[in-house]
């Protein structure tokens, strides 16, 4: 554990949202990672420095990409402090650098993750103070080096966070509304829909345009990490290989397909959301591919014989709707009448209202939107009557 393997590979832990683990594993497979193992809100694998950089640029469903440096058991405070001090922290940090520790604790005799983070921080700064008389300082918001401590049943994994800022903050979104979807969740839902990246893609309740933009990034083969303005965590590491990262970045840029690959269409009933979506689309440089206009979904017709509808209707948690049941009934009726030949995916946190759609689901995927228990519901809208 935490040892460099002879071929230059090392262990990597990639975190994600609940329900997207298999999608993420598939993305890591596409990057030729080895020993891929699906866990709970995380996937572990093995790869080299180039693959670590690539994963940060390319993974659409990763939140953070971690490089574990130590594994140990800590039964009490003394253990934790002593174990953290066993690492020579000057390998990763200098006194004039800032750092932060994200700690997650579960099923352990330690109850508070903040306390665990504090004690870990003390062990690190005490080591520097003893050796040099000085200490690196903590910066919770923009640290040079972000560490991750995961404690489960008193087993600790200490990792370096190669991503720095969470990867869901792609950097293309200027305009947000009251309920924009997390970009990682949006990308995961599109992957779960099985959309072929060629047929028509419609989000008829597009809000700030997250599904439209994520779908276009996939179709045009654009690495989502290319939008990032802030540095990645690994750029402050002592083994940072700038020319390798430049090569990975340039290779990613060259893979973009310039010609539109699919018809990608968004509607929203609210003019302000249409404008917000359009600003985000322009900011992402995707205005030649995506079409958005103000429309009531219930008045629209399918623009082609086949395609995919992916939507995230209001569900009364953060958005109010006058009659949520009527809204969901209208969704079902419109899909059935006007979108025959399409596969429709409705992502909702209102499972009661979803019953009013009145169509048979062919798949139900449990997911979360923040803390809200949600479902991705699939409806296959057959042309004519099904034999
Ligand atoms: C939960 S929000 C979608 C958020 C979006 N996924 C995002 O990431 O920003 C639901 C959207 O449905 C829109 N909406 C509600 N009723 C509609 C209708 N009949 N036709 C089109 N859009 C509608 C609302 O204006 C709102 O923007």
Short mmCIF file of C-alpha atoms and ligand atoms in Angstrom, two decimals:
data_model
loop_
_atom_site.label_atom_id
_atom_site.label_comp_id
_atom_site.label_asym_id
_atom_site.label_seq_id
_atom_site.Cartn_x
_atom_site.Cartn_y
_atom_site.Cartn_z
CA UNK A 1 0.00 0.00 0.00
CA UNK A 2 1.15 3.51 -0.86
CA UNK A 3 4.26 2.05 -2.42
CA UNK A 4 5.27 2.89 -5.95
CA UNK A 5 5.02 -0.29 -8.01
CA UNK A 6 8.00 -1.30 -10.20
CA UNK A 7 6.27 -0.10 -13.39
CA UNK A 8 5.76 3.39 -11.91
CA UNK A 9 2.15 2.62 -11.05
CA UNK A 10 0.61 3.52 -7.70
CA UNK A 11 -2.77 3.12 -6.07
CA UNK A 12 -5.45 5.67 -6.86
CA UNK A 13 -8.79 6.25 -5.13
CA UNK A 14 -11.43 8.11 -7.12
CA UNK A 15 -14.47 9.42 -5.25
CA UNK A 16 -17.89 9.90 -6.80
CA UNK A 17 -21.58 10.22 -5.95
CA UNK A 18 -23.66 7.25 -4.74
CA UNK A 19 -25.01 5.29 -7.69
CA UNK A 20 -22.34 6.42 -10.18
CA UNK A 21 -19.60 3.97 -9.16
CA UNK A 22 -20.05 1.65 -12.17
CA UNK A 23 -20.10 4.58 -14.60
CA UNK A 24 -16.88 5.88 -13.06
CA UNK A 25 -15.25 2.43 -13.24
CA UNK A 26 -16.03 2.39 -16.97
CA UNK A 27 -14.35 5.78 -17.39
CA UNK A 28 -11.26 4.52 -15.56
CA UNK A 29 -11.22 1.42 -17.77
CA UNK A 30 -11.19 3.71 -20.82
CA UNK A 31 -8.04 5.34 -19.39
CA UNK A 32 -6.42 1.87 -19.12
CA UNK A 33 -6.26 1.96 -15.33
CA UNK A 34 -5.51 -1.43 -13.75
CA UNK A 35 -6.96 -3.36 -10.80
CA UNK A 36 -10.23 -1.42 -10.92
CA UNK A 37 -12.41 -2.14 -7.89
CA UNK A 38 -15.82 -0.63 -7.29
CA UNK A 39 -16.51 0.55 -3.74
CA UNK A 40 -19.04 2.71 -1.97
CA UNK A 41 -18.96 6.19 -3.52
CA UNK A 42 -15.43 5.42 -4.67
CA UNK A 43 -13.51 3.30 -7.14
CA UNK A 44 -9.93 2.19 -6.54
CA UNK A 45 -7.44 1.43 -9.28
CA UNK A 46 -3.77 1.54 -10.15
CA UNK A 47 -2.08 3.80 -12.67
CA UNK A 48 0.91 6.04 -13.35
CA UNK A 49 1.41 9.81 -13.16
CA UNK A 50 0.24 10.36 -16.73
CA UNK A 51 -2.96 8.44 -16.04
CA UNK A 52 -3.50 10.45 -12.84
CA UNK A 53 -3.33 13.68 -14.85
CA UNK A 54 -5.56 12.19 -17.55
CA UNK A 55 -8.14 11.08 -15.00
CA UNK A 56 -8.37 14.64 -13.64
CA UNK A 57 -8.98 16.00 -17.13
CA UNK A 58 -11.25 13.30 -18.51
CA UNK A 59 -13.35 11.69 -15.77
CA UNK A 60 -16.84 13.13 -15.98
CA UNK A 61 -18.14 11.34 -12.89
CA UNK A 62 -15.16 11.80 -10.54
CA UNK A 63 -15.35 14.21 -7.61
CA UNK A 64 -11.78 13.84 -6.31
CA UNK A 65 -8.80 11.76 -7.36
CA UNK A 66 -6.66 10.73 -4.41
CA UNK A 67 -3.19 9.22 -4.13
CA UNK A 68 -2.97 7.24 -0.86
CA UNK A 69 0.32 7.66 0.99
CA UNK A 70 -0.29 5.79 4.25
CA UNK A 71 -2.60 3.17 5.73
CA UNK A 72 -2.66 2.52 9.47
CA UNK A 73 -4.84 1.71 12.44
CA UNK A 74 -5.49 4.38 15.09
CA UNK A 75 -7.24 3.10 18.23
CA UNK A 76 -6.89 6.39 20.10
CA UNK A 77 -5.55 9.94 19.87
CA UNK A 78 -2.00 8.92 20.74
CA UNK A 79 -1.95 6.33 17.93
CA UNK A 80 -3.26 8.80 15.41
CA UNK A 81 -0.73 11.49 16.35
CA UNK A 82 2.20 9.07 16.35
CA UNK A 83 1.18 7.39 13.11
CA UNK A 84 0.80 10.71 11.28
CA UNK A 85 4.26 11.71 12.50
CA UNK A 86 5.78 8.55 10.99
CA UNK A 87 5.42 10.14 7.57
CA UNK A 88 8.20 12.52 6.61
CA UNK A 89 5.97 15.45 5.63
CA UNK A 90 8.83 17.40 4.07
CA UNK A 91 8.37 15.01 1.10
CA UNK A 92 5.05 16.73 0.37
CA UNK A 93 5.13 20.16 2.01
CA UNK A 94 7.45 23.10 2.67
CA UNK A 95 7.13 25.49 5.61
CA UNK A 96 6.06 28.31 3.32
CA UNK A 97 3.26 26.23 1.76
CA UNK A 98 -0.35 26.09 2.94
CA UNK A 99 -2.34 22.92 3.43
CA UNK A 100 -5.79 21.65 4.42
CA UNK A 101 -7.14 18.32 5.60
CA UNK A 102 -10.52 16.90 4.58
CA UNK A 103 -11.46 14.20 7.07
CA UNK A 104 -14.28 11.67 6.88
CA UNK A 105 -14.85 9.39 9.87
CA UNK A 106 -17.30 6.50 10.03
CA UNK A 107 -17.94 3.61 12.47
CA UNK A 108 -14.91 4.56 14.58
CA UNK A 109 -14.22 5.31 18.23
CA UNK A 110 -13.45 8.83 17.01
CA UNK A 111 -16.75 10.59 16.55
CA UNK A 112 -15.84 13.96 15.10
CA UNK A 113 -14.09 14.34 11.78
CA UNK A 114 -13.11 17.94 12.64
CA UNK A 115 -11.28 16.73 15.72
CA UNK A 116 -9.47 14.06 13.71
CA UNK A 117 -8.46 16.67 11.11
CA UNK A 118 -7.21 18.97 13.88
CA UNK A 119 -5.10 16.29 15.52
CA UNK A 120 -3.63 15.27 12.16
CA UNK A 121 -2.80 18.90 11.44
CA UNK A 122 -1.10 19.22 14.86
CA UNK A 123 1.04 16.14 14.20
CA UNK A 124 2.15 17.55 10.85
CA UNK A 125 2.96 21.10 12.01
CA UNK A 126 4.71 19.84 15.17
CA UNK A 127 7.01 17.78 12.96
CA UNK A 128 8.01 20.88 10.97
CA UNK A 129 8.33 23.05 14.06
CA UNK A 130 10.63 20.55 15.69
CA UNK A 131 12.85 20.27 12.62
CA UNK A 132 12.93 23.91 11.47
CA UNK A 133 11.35 26.15 14.12
CA UNK A 134 8.72 27.11 11.53
CA UNK A 135 5.49 25.53 10.32
CA UNK A 136 3.30 25.50 7.22
CA UNK A 137 -0.06 27.21 7.73
CA UNK A 138 -3.55 25.99 7.11
CA UNK A 139 -5.72 27.46 4.36
CA UNK A 140 -9.14 25.82 4.24
CA UNK A 141 -10.21 27.48 0.98
CA UNK A 142 -7.23 27.48 -1.41
CA UNK A 143 -4.47 25.37 0.09
CA UNK A 144 -1.37 24.50 -1.90
CA UNK A 145 -1.67 20.88 -0.75
CA UNK A 146 -4.95 19.22 0.13
CA UNK A 147 -4.81 16.05 2.20
CA UNK A 148 -7.61 13.57 2.63
CA UNK A 149 -8.07 11.42 5.71
CA UNK A 150 -10.55 8.59 5.57
CA UNK A 151 -11.19 6.65 8.77
CA UNK A 152 -13.43 3.60 8.83
CA UNK A 153 -13.55 1.37 11.90
CA UNK A 154 -10.34 3.09 13.05
CA UNK A 155 -8.48 2.12 9.86
CA UNK A 156 -7.02 5.27 8.40
CA UNK A 157 -6.12 6.04 4.80
CA UNK A 158 -4.17 9.25 4.36
CA UNK A 159 -4.05 10.53 0.80
CA UNK A 160 -2.88 13.47 -1.26
CA UNK A 161 -5.75 15.05 -3.18
CA UNK A 162 -4.58 15.40 -6.78
CA UNK A 163 -7.68 17.35 -7.83
CA UNK A 164 -7.57 20.19 -5.32
CA UNK A 165 -10.91 21.86 -5.94
CA UNK A 166 -13.73 19.36 -6.49
CA UNK A 167 -13.94 18.22 -10.12
CA UNK A 168 -17.67 18.91 -10.36
CA UNK A 169 -16.81 22.62 -10.52
CA UNK A 170 -16.01 22.46 -14.19
CA UNK A 171 -15.64 26.21 -14.62
CA UNK A 172 -18.12 26.75 -17.49
CA UNK A 173 -21.08 27.71 -15.34
CA UNK A 174 -21.50 31.46 -14.85
CA UNK A 175 -25.23 31.58 -14.37
CA UNK A 176 -26.90 29.43 -11.81
CA UNK A 177 -30.52 29.34 -10.83
CA UNK A 178 -32.20 28.08 -7.68
CA UNK A 179 -31.70 24.41 -8.49
CA UNK A 180 -28.85 23.65 -10.90
CA UNK A 181 -27.76 20.03 -10.99
CA UNK A 182 -24.29 19.04 -9.89
CA UNK A 183 -22.29 18.58 -13.12
CA UNK A 184 -21.00 15.16 -12.03
CA UNK A 185 -24.54 13.99 -11.34
CA UNK A 186 -25.72 15.32 -14.72
CA UNK A 187 -22.87 13.57 -16.56
CA UNK A 188 -23.58 10.33 -14.65
CA UNK A 189 -27.28 10.43 -15.52
CA UNK A 190 -26.52 10.90 -19.21
CA UNK A 191 -24.08 7.98 -19.09
CA UNK A 192 -26.72 5.85 -17.33
CA UNK A 193 -29.22 6.74 -20.08
CA UNK A 194 -27.03 4.91 -22.58
CA UNK A 195 -27.41 7.77 -25.10
CA UNK A 196 -25.34 6.93 -28.20
CA UNK A 197 -23.98 10.51 -28.57
CA UNK A 198 -25.37 10.64 -32.13
CA UNK A 199 -29.15 10.65 -31.90
CA UNK A 200 -31.22 13.69 -30.86
CA UNK A 201 -30.79 14.69 -27.21
CA UNK A 202 -33.48 16.85 -25.61
CA UNK A 203 -33.74 18.41 -22.15
CA UNK A 204 -37.18 20.04 -22.28
CA UNK A 205 -36.88 21.60 -18.80
CA UNK A 206 -33.26 22.64 -19.10
CA UNK A 207 -32.91 25.30 -16.35
CA UNK A 208 -29.30 26.49 -16.45
CA UNK A 209 -28.45 23.91 -19.13
CA UNK A 210 -26.34 21.40 -17.20
CA UNK A 211 -27.59 18.28 -19.08
CA UNK A 212 -27.24 20.04 -22.43
CA UNK A 213 -23.65 21.10 -21.76
CA UNK A 214 -22.54 17.76 -20.28
CA UNK A 215 -24.16 15.87 -23.19
CA UNK A 216 -22.37 18.10 -25.69
CA UNK A 217 -19.02 17.63 -23.97
CA UNK A 218 -19.52 13.87 -24.37
CA UNK A 219 -20.64 14.03 -28.00
CA UNK A 220 -17.82 16.39 -29.03
CA UNK A 221 -15.31 14.36 -26.99
CA UNK A 222 -14.30 17.40 -24.94
CA UNK A 223 -12.47 16.68 -21.66
CA UNK A 224 -14.41 18.53 -18.94
CA UNK A 225 -11.14 19.38 -17.16
CA UNK A 226 -10.10 21.67 -20.00
CA UNK A 227 -12.44 24.33 -18.60
CA UNK A 228 -10.64 24.49 -15.29
CA UNK A 229 -8.98 27.84 -14.53
CA UNK A 230 -7.66 27.11 -11.01
CA UNK A 231 -4.65 24.79 -10.76
CA UNK A 232 -5.11 21.10 -10.04
CA UNK A 233 -3.82 19.85 -6.70
CA UNK A 234 -1.02 17.84 -8.33
CA UNK A 235 0.48 21.03 -9.80
CA UNK A 236 1.87 21.85 -6.34
CA UNK A 237 3.26 18.38 -5.69
CA UNK A 238 7.00 17.91 -5.49
CA UNK A 239 6.89 15.30 -8.28
CA UNK A 240 4.89 17.60 -10.58
CA UNK A 241 5.94 16.95 -14.17
CA UNK A 242 4.96 20.08 -16.04
CA UNK A 243 5.89 18.86 -19.49
CA UNK A 244 3.97 15.61 -18.94
CA UNK A 245 0.88 17.58 -17.91
CA UNK A 246 1.27 19.87 -20.91
CA UNK A 247 1.40 16.81 -23.15
CA UNK A 248 -1.74 15.35 -21.51
CA UNK A 249 -3.52 18.72 -21.88
CA UNK A 250 -2.54 19.16 -25.55
CA UNK A 251 -3.52 15.57 -26.36
CA UNK A 252 -6.93 16.21 -24.78
CA UNK A 253 -7.38 19.42 -26.77
CA UNK A 254 -6.57 17.58 -29.99
CA UNK A 255 -9.26 14.95 -29.32
CA UNK A 256 -12.14 17.42 -29.52
CA UNK A 257 -14.47 16.79 -32.46
CA UNK A 258 -15.09 20.18 -34.05
CA UNK A 259 -18.15 19.29 -36.16
CA UNK A 260 -21.46 18.93 -34.29
CA UNK A 261 -22.05 15.21 -33.66
CA UNK A 262 -25.69 15.28 -32.59
CA UNK A 263 -28.72 17.49 -32.40
CA UNK A 264 -28.85 18.82 -28.82
CA UNK A 265 -31.95 20.80 -27.87
CA UNK A 266 -33.15 22.52 -24.71
CA UNK A 267 -36.41 24.19 -23.71
CA UNK A 268 -37.49 25.99 -20.60
CA UNK A 269 -40.78 27.70 -19.93
CA UNK A 270 -39.04 30.52 -18.08
CA UNK A 271 -37.28 33.13 -20.22
CA UNK A 272 -34.76 33.90 -17.45
CA UNK A 273 -33.59 30.28 -17.36
CA UNK A 274 -33.27 30.20 -21.11
CA UNK A 275 -31.01 33.24 -20.88
CA UNK A 276 -29.00 31.70 -18.05
CA UNK A 277 -28.58 28.47 -20.01
CA UNK A 278 -27.50 30.41 -23.07
CA UNK A 279 -24.82 32.35 -21.13
CA UNK A 280 -23.43 29.09 -19.78
CA UNK A 281 -23.49 27.48 -23.23
CA UNK A 282 -21.67 30.46 -24.76
CA UNK A 283 -19.19 30.47 -21.92
CA UNK A 284 -18.48 26.79 -22.62
CA UNK A 285 -18.01 27.65 -26.31
CA UNK A 286 -20.81 25.26 -27.33
CA UNK A 287 -23.21 27.73 -28.95
CA UNK A 288 -22.68 26.18 -32.40
CA UNK A 289 -23.93 22.80 -31.21
CA UNK A 290 -26.72 23.40 -28.69
CA UNK A 291 -30.09 24.97 -29.48
CA UNK A 292 -32.19 26.42 -26.66
CA UNK A 293 -35.45 28.28 -26.80
CA UNK A 294 -38.24 29.34 -24.53
CA UNK A 295 -41.07 26.80 -24.76
CA UNK A 296 -43.65 25.00 -22.69
CA UNK A 297 -42.65 21.35 -22.98
CA UNK A 298 -46.31 20.37 -23.12
CA UNK A 299 -46.69 22.28 -26.42
CA UNK A 300 -43.65 20.69 -28.10
CA UNK A 301 -43.31 17.87 -30.62
CA UNK A 302 -40.39 15.47 -31.11
CA UNK A 303 -38.10 16.96 -33.77
CA UNK A 304 -37.01 13.56 -35.14
CA UNK A 305 -38.13 9.93 -35.16
CA UNK A 306 -35.72 8.71 -32.46
CA UNK A 307 -33.77 10.17 -29.63
CA UNK A 308 -33.43 10.61 -25.93
CA UNK A 309 -35.25 12.95 -23.55
CA UNK A 310 -33.45 13.60 -20.25
CA UNK A 311 -35.19 15.86 -17.78
CA UNK A 312 -35.13 17.05 -14.22
CA UNK A 313 -38.58 18.53 -13.59
CA UNK A 314 -39.33 20.64 -10.52
CA UNK A 315 -39.94 18.46 -7.49
CA UNK A 316 -41.13 20.86 -4.90
CA UNK A 317 -38.06 20.59 -2.70
CA UNK A 318 -36.35 23.70 -3.86
CA UNK A 319 -38.74 24.79 -6.60
CA UNK A 320 -42.41 25.37 -5.96
CA UNK A 321 -44.96 24.24 -8.47
CA UNK A 322 -48.66 25.01 -8.18
CA UNK A 323 -49.83 21.49 -8.72
CA UNK A 324 -46.98 19.07 -8.80
CA UNK A 325 -49.21 16.07 -9.60
CA UNK A 326 -50.75 17.80 -12.61
CA UNK A 327 -47.25 18.75 -13.80
CA UNK A 328 -46.09 15.11 -13.67
CA UNK A 329 -49.32 13.91 -15.34
CA UNK A 330 -48.68 16.41 -18.17
CA UNK A 331 -45.11 15.10 -18.50
CA UNK A 332 -46.45 11.55 -18.96
CA UNK A 333 -49.13 12.63 -21.43
CA UNK A 334 -46.71 14.73 -23.51
CA UNK A 335 -44.12 11.97 -23.67
CA UNK A 336 -46.73 9.40 -24.67
CA UNK A 337 -48.40 11.55 -27.32
CA UNK A 338 -45.56 13.63 -28.79
CA UNK A 339 -42.36 11.67 -28.19
CA UNK A 340 -43.05 8.22 -29.57
CA UNK A 341 -39.87 6.47 -30.63
CA UNK A 342 -37.89 8.14 -27.85
CA UNK A 343 -36.39 6.86 -24.62
CA UNK A 344 -37.26 9.27 -21.83
CA UNK A 345 -35.40 9.63 -18.53
CA UNK A 346 -36.99 11.60 -15.71
CA UNK A 347 -34.76 12.42 -12.75
CA UNK A 348 -36.83 13.33 -9.72
CA UNK A 349 -36.83 13.52 -5.95
CA UNK A 350 -40.61 13.47 -5.72
CA UNK A 351 -41.48 9.78 -5.89
CA UNK A 352 -45.15 10.42 -5.07
CA UNK A 353 -45.59 12.95 -7.88
CA UNK A 354 -43.68 10.64 -10.25
CA UNK A 355 -46.57 8.15 -9.99
CA UNK A 356 -48.74 10.71 -11.78
CA UNK A 357 -46.61 10.29 -14.93
CA UNK A 358 -48.79 7.23 -15.51
CA UNK A 359 -46.39 5.35 -17.78
CA UNK A 360 -44.66 2.08 -17.03
CA UNK A 361 -41.03 2.49 -16.01
CA UNK A 362 -38.60 0.12 -17.68
CA UNK A 363 -35.81 1.01 -15.24
CA UNK A 364 -35.47 2.80 -11.91
CA UNK A 365 -32.02 3.85 -10.72
CA UNK A 366 -31.65 5.12 -7.13
CA UNK A 367 -29.49 8.26 -6.89
CA UNK A 368 -29.15 11.26 -4.60
CA UNK A 369 -29.31 14.94 -5.34
CA UNK A 370 -27.43 16.24 -2.31
CA UNK A 371 -29.34 14.63 0.56
CA UNK A 372 -32.54 14.11 -1.43
CA UNK A 373 -33.39 10.51 -2.27
CA UNK A 374 -34.03 10.50 -6.02
CA UNK A 375 -34.78 8.14 -8.89
CA UNK A 376 -33.83 8.13 -12.51
CA UNK A 377 -36.90 6.68 -14.22
CA UNK A 378 -36.73 5.28 -17.71
CA UNK A 379 -39.76 5.20 -20.04
CA UNK A 380 -39.63 3.57 -23.45
CA UNK A 381 -42.08 5.33 -25.72
CA UNK A 382 -42.94 2.89 -28.45
CA UNK A 383 -44.15 3.99 -31.83
CA UNK A 384 -47.76 2.92 -32.34
CA UNK A 385 -49.07 0.17 -30.12
CA UNK A 386 -46.64 -2.35 -28.72
CA UNK A 387 -47.19 -5.82 -30.04
C1 LIG B 1 -35.22 21.52 -11.46
S1 LIG B 1 -35.15 22.73 -12.70
C2 LIG B 1 -33.99 22.06 -13.85
C3 LIG B 1 -32.59 22.36 -13.45
C4 LIG B 1 -31.57 21.98 -14.50
N1 LIG B 1 -31.44 20.53 -14.63
C5 LIG B 1 -30.23 22.62 -14.21
O1 LIG B 1 -29.22 21.90 -14.03
O2 LIG B 1 -30.14 23.85 -14.10
C6 LIG B 1 -36.69 22.52 -13.53
C7 LIG B 1 -36.93 23.49 -14.68
O3 LIG B 1 -38.17 23.13 -15.32
C8 LIG B 1 -38.72 24.30 -15.88
N2 LIG B 1 -40.12 24.03 -16.23
C9 LIG B 1 -41.17 23.84 -15.40
N3 LIG B 1 -42.31 23.59 -16.11
C10 LIG B 1 -41.96 23.59 -17.42
C11 LIG B 1 -42.66 23.38 -18.66
N4 LIG B 1 -43.97 23.12 -18.66
N5 LIG B 1 -41.98 23.44 -19.81
C12 LIG B 1 -40.65 23.72 -19.81
N6 LIG B 1 -39.93 23.95 -18.69
C13 LIG B 1 -40.58 23.88 -17.51
C14 LIG B 1 -38.49 25.33 -14.79
O4 LIG B 1 -38.55 26.64 -15.32
C15 LIG B 1 -37.09 24.95 -14.27
O5 LIG B 1 -36.08 25.71 -14.92
#
